[in-house]
Amino acid sequence: MVTEACQFCKIVDRDDPDVREVYRDENVVAFFPPRPAVLGHVLVVPRRHVRDIWALEPDEASQLSRAVLLLAEGIRDAVRPEGLNVIESNGAAATQTVPHLHVHLVPRWTNDAMGPIWPEETSYSEDLKERTMLDVRSAVQILRASVEPPLAPEDRRKHLDYIQAVVTRQSAASSSAKGWLLPITTATFGFALTQRSWPLAALGMVAVLLFAYLDANYLRSEKQFRRLYNTVARSSRKVPLFTLDPVDADEPLPADGLPLSKWKKTVRSYLPERSIWASWSIAPFYTALLLVGAGVLIVA
C-alpha cells in the first residue's frame, strides 16, 4: 500500500516506471537512486513504510540486514570496489531526506566523488566522552532488561558456577603466592644473615613487596568476581548472560557523578585500593615479613 507522498512506497508498489530495481523479495526492495553518488550505489528499503530505525521491528531489522549482506556481496562482484560504505540516516539532522527508512550501499574507490564522510578532527574532552559512554551503556542496559525474557534458573546456576570457579582460582593463586614467597624469604634472609650481606636482605624485601602487590591484585580480582556473583545471585541488576567481566556488576554512574579521569582509571586498574592492602590476608602476612627483612637488613 502506498503511503501518501512517499516516493519509496511507490517504488515498493511498482508505481514508479523509471526506477532501476536490482532486487526484491517479500521483505525488502533494492534499487538505484536517481542520482547515485557513484556507479553501483544501491538503496535498500523495507517494504513496509517505516519512517526510521526507531520504528523498525526486530524481525524487520533481521530481514533488512540479510538483504544488505546479500546486496553488498553482489555489488562487490559486479563493480569490484576498493571499499564500501553502509549508511543509514535518521532525521533531518542526519541528512535523511525521504521519510522511509533506507540503507545506502555505496561502493568506494580512492578519490571518488563521495569524498570523506567524517570530520577530520573533533575536540571532545575525555570526561565528556566518558560521561556519554556511561550514559549510553546505562540506557542500553535498561532497555535490554525490559525486552529480554527472565533468566532461566538453570542458566543462572551455570553462570554462578562459572563465576565461582574464577573466585576459587583467584583464591588458590593467592595461597600459592604466599606458599612460594615463604621459602624464598627464608633462604634469602637466612643467607643474608650468615653472609652479613645487606644487599641480599634488601633483595628479599623487594621480593616481599613484589609478592604483596601480586597477592593484592589476586584479592582485588577475587572481590570483584564475588561482587559479580552476588549481583547474578540476587538478580539485583541485569547483566549479560554468562559474563565474566566484573565491570558488568558496577552500578551506573549517577546523573550528577563525574567520570574518572584517564589517569585515575589507569591507577585504579593497576593499583589496588587501600582496603585491599589493609585486609587481613595482605597486611599482617606481608608486614611481618617486611619487619623480619628490616631486622635482617639492620643486622647484616
PDB file of C-alpha atoms in Angstrom, residues 45-263:
ATOM      1  CA  VAL A  45      14.239  -0.292   1.843  1.00  0.00           C
ATOM      2  CA  PRO A  46      11.782  -2.387   3.862  1.00  0.00           C
ATOM      3  CA  ARG A  47       8.527  -2.952   2.002  1.00  0.00           C
ATOM      4  CA  ARG A  48       6.501  -1.738   4.972  1.00  0.00           C
ATOM      5  CA  HIS A  49       6.554   2.020   5.381  1.00  0.00           C
ATOM      6  CA  VAL A  50       8.939   2.552   8.290  1.00  0.00           C
ATOM      7  CA  ARG A  51       9.951   6.121   8.972  1.00  0.00           C
ATOM      8  CA  ASP A  52      13.289   5.482  10.681  1.00  0.00           C
ATOM      9  CA  ILE A  53      15.314   2.993  12.677  1.00  0.00           C
ATOM     10  CA  TRP A  54      13.332   3.673  15.851  1.00  0.00           C
ATOM     11  CA  ALA A  55      10.160   2.433  14.158  1.00  0.00           C
ATOM     12  CA  LEU A  56      11.746  -0.745  12.810  1.00  0.00           C
ATOM     13  CA  GLU A  57      10.648  -4.059  14.319  1.00  0.00           C
ATOM     14  CA  PRO A  58      13.363  -6.569  15.321  1.00  0.00           C
ATOM     15  CA  ASP A  59      12.289  -9.139  12.728  1.00  0.00           C
ATOM     16  CA  GLU A  60      12.286  -6.443  10.044  1.00  0.00           C
ATOM     17  CA  ALA A  61      15.784  -5.419  11.103  1.00  0.00           C
ATOM     18  CA  SER A  62      16.922  -9.013  10.684  1.00  0.00           C
ATOM     19  CA  GLN A  63      15.348  -9.257   7.227  1.00  0.00           C
ATOM     20  CA  LEU A  64      16.855  -5.935   6.191  1.00  0.00           C
ATOM     21  CA  SER A  65      20.297  -6.954   7.444  1.00  0.00           C
ATOM     22  CA  ARG A  66      20.234 -10.192   5.477  1.00  0.00           C
ATOM     23  CA  ALA A  67      19.308  -8.313   2.316  1.00  0.00           C
ATOM     24  CA  VAL A  68      22.066  -5.750   2.910  1.00  0.00           C
ATOM     25  CA  LEU A  69      24.640  -8.538   3.226  1.00  0.00           C
ATOM     26  CA  LEU A  70      23.400 -10.185   0.033  1.00  0.00           C
ATOM     27  CA  LEU A  71      23.469  -6.940  -1.927  1.00  0.00           C
ATOM     28  CA  ALA A  72      26.891  -5.982  -0.577  1.00  0.00           C
ATOM     29  CA  GLU A  73      28.240  -9.249  -1.965  1.00  0.00           C
ATOM     30  CA  GLY A  74      26.512  -8.595  -5.278  1.00  0.00           C
ATOM     31  CA  ILE A  75      27.931  -5.073  -5.533  1.00  0.00           C
ATOM     32  CA  ARG A  76      31.424  -6.349  -4.780  1.00  0.00           C
ATOM     33  CA  ASP A  77      31.166  -8.986  -7.511  1.00  0.00           C
ATOM     34  CA  ALA A  78      29.629  -6.597 -10.052  1.00  0.00           C
ATOM     35  CA  VAL A  79      31.699  -3.412  -9.787  1.00  0.00           C
ATOM     36  CA  ARG A  80      34.806  -4.542  -7.876  1.00  0.00           C
ATOM     37  CA  PRO A  81      35.059  -1.565  -5.491  1.00  0.00           C
ATOM     38  CA  GLU A  82      38.022  -0.862  -3.239  1.00  0.00           C
ATOM     39  CA  GLY A  83      35.655  -0.412  -0.298  1.00  0.00           C
ATOM     40  CA  LEU A  84      32.014   0.035   0.658  1.00  0.00           C
ATOM     41  CA  ASN A  85      30.055   2.475   2.828  1.00  0.00           C
ATOM     42  CA  VAL A  86      26.876   1.238   4.503  1.00  0.00           C
ATOM     43  CA  ILE A  87      24.942   4.359   5.513  1.00  0.00           C
ATOM     44  CA  GLU A  88      21.545   4.640   7.196  1.00  0.00           C
ATOM     45  CA  SER A  89      20.368   8.120   8.206  1.00  0.00           C
ATOM     46  CA  ASN A  90      17.569   9.031  10.611  1.00  0.00           C
ATOM     47  CA  GLY A  91      16.077  12.508  10.825  1.00  0.00           C
ATOM     48  CA  ALA A  92      16.793  15.737   9.025  1.00  0.00           C
ATOM     49  CA  ALA A  93      19.846  16.461  11.191  1.00  0.00           C
ATOM     50  CA  ALA A  94      21.337  13.208   9.912  1.00  0.00           C
ATOM     51  CA  THR A  95      20.513  14.173   6.278  1.00  0.00           C
ATOM     52  CA  GLN A  96      17.525  11.846   5.888  1.00  0.00           C
ATOM     53  CA  THR A  97      15.539  13.367   3.002  1.00  0.00           C
ATOM     54  CA  VAL A  98      12.933  10.639   2.413  1.00  0.00           C
ATOM     55  CA  PRO A  99      10.843   9.632   5.464  1.00  0.00           C
ATOM     56  CA  HIS A 100      11.070   5.927   4.662  1.00  0.00           C
ATOM     57  CA  LEU A 101      13.954   4.043   6.237  1.00  0.00           C
ATOM     58  CA  HIS A 102      16.603   3.208   3.659  1.00  0.00           C
ATOM     59  CA  VAL A 103      20.125   1.842   3.675  1.00  0.00           C
ATOM     60  CA  HIS A 104      22.707   3.201   1.260  1.00  0.00           C
ATOM     61  CA  LEU A 105      25.246   0.746  -0.102  1.00  0.00           C
ATOM     62  CA  VAL A 106      27.919   2.916  -1.679  1.00  0.00           C
ATOM     63  CA  PRO A 107      30.884   1.254  -3.388  1.00  0.00           C
ATOM     64  CA  ARG A 108      34.029   3.306  -2.891  1.00  0.00           C
ATOM     65  CA  TRP A 109      37.237   3.994  -4.759  1.00  0.00           C
ATOM     66  CA  THR A 110      40.155   6.210  -3.859  1.00  0.00           C
ATOM     67  CA  ASN A 111      39.447   9.836  -4.858  1.00  0.00           C
ATOM     68  CA  ASP A 112      35.873   9.065  -5.946  1.00  0.00           C
ATOM     69  CA  ALA A 113      33.053  11.632  -5.990  1.00  0.00           C
ATOM     70  CA  MET A 114      31.898  10.832  -2.438  1.00  0.00           C
ATOM     71  CA  GLY A 115      34.937  12.193  -0.641  1.00  0.00           C
ATOM     72  CA  PRO A 116      35.387  11.860   3.145  1.00  0.00           C
ATOM     73  CA  ILE A 117      32.222  11.376   5.187  1.00  0.00           C
ATOM     74  CA  TRP A 118      33.646  12.055   8.675  1.00  0.00           C
ATOM     75  CA  PRO A 119      35.131  15.218  10.184  1.00  0.00           C
ATOM     76  CA  GLU A 120      38.899  15.188  10.253  1.00  0.00           C
ATOM     77  CA  GLU A 121      39.072  16.050  13.935  1.00  0.00           C
ATOM     78  CA  THR A 122      36.862  16.582  16.983  1.00  0.00           C
ATOM     79  CA  SER A 123      37.718  18.230  20.279  1.00  0.00           C
ATOM     80  CA  TYR A 124      35.525  16.497  22.856  1.00  0.00           C
ATOM     81  CA  SER A 125      37.109  16.223  26.287  1.00  0.00           C
ATOM     82  CA  GLU A 126      37.933  12.829  27.763  1.00  0.00           C
ATOM     83  CA  ASP A 127      35.484  13.490  30.613  1.00  0.00           C
ATOM     84  CA  LEU A 128      32.668  14.243  28.188  1.00  0.00           C
ATOM     85  CA  LYS A 129      33.385  11.126  26.139  1.00  0.00           C
ATOM     86  CA  GLU A 130      33.470   9.030  29.304  1.00  0.00           C
ATOM     87  CA  ARG A 131      30.245  10.586  30.594  1.00  0.00           C
ATOM     88  CA  THR A 132      28.456   9.938  27.310  1.00  0.00           C
ATOM     89  CA  MET A 133      29.718   6.368  27.137  1.00  0.00           C
ATOM     90  CA  LEU A 134      28.367   5.671  30.621  1.00  0.00           C
ATOM     91  CA  ASP A 135      25.005   7.266  29.774  1.00  0.00           C
ATOM     92  CA  VAL A 136      24.626   5.170  26.632  1.00  0.00           C
ATOM     93  CA  ARG A 137      25.719   1.980  28.375  1.00  0.00           C
ATOM     94  CA  SER A 138      23.242   2.553  31.196  1.00  0.00           C
ATOM     95  CA  ALA A 139      20.392   3.277  28.777  1.00  0.00           C
ATOM     96  CA  VAL A 140      21.136   0.135  26.765  1.00  0.00           C
ATOM     97  CA  GLN A 141      21.226  -1.997  29.907  1.00  0.00           C
ATOM     98  CA  ILE A 142      17.826  -0.671  30.962  1.00  0.00           C
ATOM     99  CA  LEU A 143      16.346  -1.325  27.523  1.00  0.00           C
ATOM    100  CA  ARG A 144      17.859  -4.777  27.382  1.00  0.00           C
ATOM    101  CA  ALA A 145      16.398  -5.687  30.753  1.00  0.00           C
ATOM    102  CA  SER A 146      12.958  -4.559  29.584  1.00  0.00           C
ATOM    103  CA  VAL A 147      12.900  -6.738  26.461  1.00  0.00           C
ATOM    104  CA  GLU A 148      14.820  -9.835  27.494  1.00  0.00           C
ATOM    105  CA  PRO A 149      12.911 -12.798  28.931  1.00  0.00           C
ATOM    106  CA  PRO A 150      13.578 -13.709  32.574  1.00  0.00           C
ATOM    107  CA  LEU A 151      16.745 -15.684  33.119  1.00  0.00           C
ATOM    108  CA  ALA A 152      16.104 -19.408  33.419  1.00  0.00           C
ATOM    109  CA  PRO A 153      17.120 -20.864  36.815  1.00  0.00           C
ATOM    110  CA  GLU A 154      19.398 -23.382  35.119  1.00  0.00           C
ATOM    111  CA  ASP A 155      21.216 -20.632  33.215  1.00  0.00           C
ATOM    112  CA  ARG A 156      21.643 -18.625  36.422  1.00  0.00           C
ATOM    113  CA  ARG A 157      23.058 -21.673  38.186  1.00  0.00           C
ATOM    114  CA  LYS A 158      25.562 -22.293  35.378  1.00  0.00           C
ATOM    115  CA  HIS A 159      26.551 -18.628  35.382  1.00  0.00           C
ATOM    116  CA  LEU A 160      27.142 -18.737  39.127  1.00  0.00           C
ATOM    117  CA  ASP A 161      29.211 -21.907  38.722  1.00  0.00           C
ATOM    118  CA  TYR A 162      31.443 -20.177  36.178  1.00  0.00           C
ATOM    119  CA  ILE A 163      31.962 -17.169  38.433  1.00  0.00           C
ATOM    120  CA  GLN A 164      32.626 -19.361  41.470  1.00  0.00           C
ATOM    121  CA  ALA A 165      35.280 -21.241  39.507  1.00  0.00           C
ATOM    122  CA  VAL A 166      37.096 -17.960  38.858  1.00  0.00           C
ATOM    123  CA  VAL A 167      36.797 -16.942  42.519  1.00  0.00           C
ATOM    124  CA  THR A 168      38.243 -20.288  43.588  1.00  0.00           C
ATOM    125  CA  ARG A 169      41.098 -19.926  41.118  1.00  0.00           C
ATOM    126  CA  GLN A 170      41.953 -16.438  42.379  1.00  0.00           C
ATOM    127  CA  SER A 171      41.899 -17.647  45.979  1.00  0.00           C
ATOM    128  CA  ALA A 172      44.160 -20.574  45.099  1.00  0.00           C
ATOM    129  CA  ALA A 173      46.558 -18.232  43.298  1.00  0.00           C
ATOM    130  CA  SER A 174      46.758 -16.056  46.406  1.00  0.00           C
ATOM    131  CA  SER A 175      47.609 -19.069  48.558  1.00  0.00           C
ATOM    132  CA  SER A 176      50.221 -20.184  46.036  1.00  0.00           C
ATOM    133  CA  ALA A 177      51.855 -16.751  46.094  1.00  0.00           C
ATOM    134  CA  LYS A 178      52.263 -16.949  49.855  1.00  0.00           C
ATOM    135  CA  GLY A 179      53.495 -20.523  49.585  1.00  0.00           C
ATOM    136  CA  TRP A 180      56.177 -19.564  47.068  1.00  0.00           C
ATOM    137  CA  LEU A 181      57.277 -16.494  48.995  1.00  0.00           C
ATOM    138  CA  LEU A 182      57.979 -18.217  52.308  1.00  0.00           C
ATOM    139  CA  PRO A 183      60.860 -20.432  51.090  1.00  0.00           C
ATOM    140  CA  ILE A 184      62.243 -17.536  49.037  1.00  0.00           C
ATOM    141  CA  THR A 185      62.387 -15.189  52.021  1.00  0.00           C
ATOM    142  CA  THR A 186      63.615 -17.912  54.359  1.00  0.00           C
ATOM    143  CA  ALA A 187      66.529 -18.684  52.065  1.00  0.00           C
ATOM    144  CA  THR A 188      67.265 -15.049  51.229  1.00  0.00           C
ATOM    145  CA  PHE A 189      67.112 -13.668  54.762  1.00  0.00           C
ATOM    146  CA  GLY A 190      68.930 -16.686  56.182  1.00  0.00           C
ATOM    147  CA  PHE A 191      71.762 -16.396  53.691  1.00  0.00           C
ATOM    148  CA  ALA A 192      71.909 -12.625  54.242  1.00  0.00           C
ATOM    149  CA  LEU A 193      72.389 -13.197  57.984  1.00  0.00           C
ATOM    150  CA  THR A 194      75.067 -15.832  57.621  1.00  0.00           C
ATOM    151  CA  GLN A 195      76.965 -13.874  54.988  1.00  0.00           C
ATOM    152  CA  ARG A 196      76.333 -10.451  56.540  1.00  0.00           C
ATOM    153  CA  SER A 197      75.037  -9.274  53.165  1.00  0.00           C
ATOM    154  CA  TRP A 198      72.671  -6.317  53.389  1.00  0.00           C
ATOM    155  CA  PRO A 199      72.091  -6.230  49.584  1.00  0.00           C
ATOM    156  CA  LEU A 200      70.742  -9.766  49.805  1.00  0.00           C
ATOM    157  CA  ALA A 201      68.438  -8.738  52.654  1.00  0.00           C
ATOM    158  CA  ALA A 202      67.246  -5.792  50.572  1.00  0.00           C
ATOM    159  CA  LEU A 203      66.615  -8.156  47.662  1.00  0.00           C
ATOM    160  CA  GLY A 204      64.493 -10.313  49.941  1.00  0.00           C
ATOM    161  CA  MET A 205      62.434  -7.279  50.947  1.00  0.00           C
ATOM    162  CA  VAL A 206      61.922  -6.386  47.281  1.00  0.00           C
ATOM    163  CA  ALA A 207      60.635  -9.912  46.728  1.00  0.00           C
ATOM    164  CA  VAL A 208      58.182  -9.430  49.605  1.00  0.00           C
ATOM    165  CA  LEU A 209      56.894  -6.192  48.066  1.00  0.00           C
ATOM    166  CA  LEU A 210      56.501  -7.773  44.629  1.00  0.00           C
ATOM    167  CA  PHE A 211      54.607 -10.755  46.002  1.00  0.00           C
ATOM    168  CA  ALA A 212      52.461  -8.434  48.124  1.00  0.00           C
ATOM    169  CA  TYR A 213      51.499  -6.467  45.004  1.00  0.00           C
ATOM    170  CA  LEU A 214      50.727  -9.687  43.140  1.00  0.00           C
ATOM    171  CA  ASP A 215      48.686 -11.070  46.021  1.00  0.00           C
ATOM    172  CA  ALA A 216      46.788  -7.795  46.450  1.00  0.00           C
ATOM    173  CA  ASN A 217      45.741  -7.949  42.814  1.00  0.00           C
ATOM    174  CA  TYR A 218      44.581 -11.534  43.259  1.00  0.00           C
ATOM    175  CA  LEU A 219      42.487 -10.411  46.221  1.00  0.00           C
ATOM    176  CA  ARG A 220      41.098  -7.433  44.322  1.00  0.00           C
ATOM    177  CA  SER A 221      40.109  -9.674  41.421  1.00  0.00           C
ATOM    178  CA  GLU A 222      38.520 -12.152  43.807  1.00  0.00           C
ATOM    179  CA  LYS A 223      36.434  -9.405  45.421  1.00  0.00           C
ATOM    180  CA  GLN A 224      35.336  -8.103  42.023  1.00  0.00           C
ATOM    181  CA  PHE A 225      34.139 -11.547  40.979  1.00  0.00           C
ATOM    182  CA  ARG A 226      32.409 -12.044  44.320  1.00  0.00           C
ATOM    183  CA  ARG A 227      30.515  -8.817  43.661  1.00  0.00           C
ATOM    184  CA  LEU A 228      29.545 -10.122  40.223  1.00  0.00           C
ATOM    185  CA  TYR A 229      28.460 -13.399  41.846  1.00  0.00           C
ATOM    186  CA  ASN A 230      26.215 -11.554  44.289  1.00  0.00           C
ATOM    187  CA  THR A 231      24.720  -9.435  41.515  1.00  0.00           C
ATOM    188  CA  VAL A 232      23.802 -12.514  39.488  1.00  0.00           C
ATOM    189  CA  ALA A 233      22.589 -14.486  42.507  1.00  0.00           C
ATOM    190  CA  ARG A 234      20.322 -11.710  43.776  1.00  0.00           C
ATOM    191  CA  SER A 235      19.232 -10.538  40.316  1.00  0.00           C
ATOM    192  CA  SER A 236      19.702  -7.018  41.653  1.00  0.00           C
ATOM    193  CA  ARG A 237      20.817  -5.780  38.236  1.00  0.00           C
ATOM    194  CA  LYS A 238      20.602  -7.200  34.741  1.00  0.00           C
ATOM    195  CA  VAL A 239      23.971  -8.398  33.499  1.00  0.00           C
ATOM    196  CA  PRO A 240      24.840 -10.165  30.223  1.00  0.00           C
ATOM    197  CA  LEU A 241      24.264 -13.903  30.387  1.00  0.00           C
ATOM    198  CA  PHE A 242      27.428 -15.822  31.318  1.00  0.00           C
ATOM    199  CA  THR A 243      29.508 -12.653  31.501  1.00  0.00           C
ATOM    200  CA  LEU A 244      32.814 -12.953  33.332  1.00  0.00           C
ATOM    201  CA  ASP A 245      33.519  -9.235  33.250  1.00  0.00           C
ATOM    202  CA  PRO A 246      33.240  -7.815  36.792  1.00  0.00           C
ATOM    203  CA  VAL A 247      32.570  -4.361  35.330  1.00  0.00           C
ATOM    204  CA  ASP A 248      29.082  -5.591  34.441  1.00  0.00           C
ATOM    205  CA  ALA A 249      28.292  -5.639  38.162  1.00  0.00           C
ATOM    206  CA  ASP A 250      29.205  -1.978  38.652  1.00  0.00           C
ATOM    207  CA  GLU A 251      26.417   0.425  39.431  1.00  0.00           C
ATOM    208  CA  PRO A 252      25.768   3.048  36.730  1.00  0.00           C
ATOM    209  CA  LEU A 253      27.309   6.412  37.438  1.00  0.00           C
ATOM    210  CA  PRO A 254      24.713   8.751  38.994  1.00  0.00           C
ATOM    211  CA  ALA A 255      23.442  11.576  36.832  1.00  0.00           C
ATOM    212  CA  ASP A 256      25.430  14.153  38.789  1.00  0.00           C
ATOM    213  CA  GLY A 257      28.521  11.983  39.091  1.00  0.00           C
ATOM    214  CA  LEU A 258      31.760  12.790  37.338  1.00  0.00           C
ATOM    215  CA  PRO A 259      33.537  10.088  35.345  1.00  0.00           C
ATOM    216  CA  LEU A 260      37.061   9.151  36.320  1.00  0.00           C
ATOM    217  CA  SER A 261      39.894  10.840  34.501  1.00  0.00           C
ATOM    218  CA  LYS A 262      42.128   8.715  32.311  1.00  0.00           C
ATOM    219  CA  TRP A 263      44.902   8.924  34.911  1.00  0.00           C
TER     220      TRP A 263
END
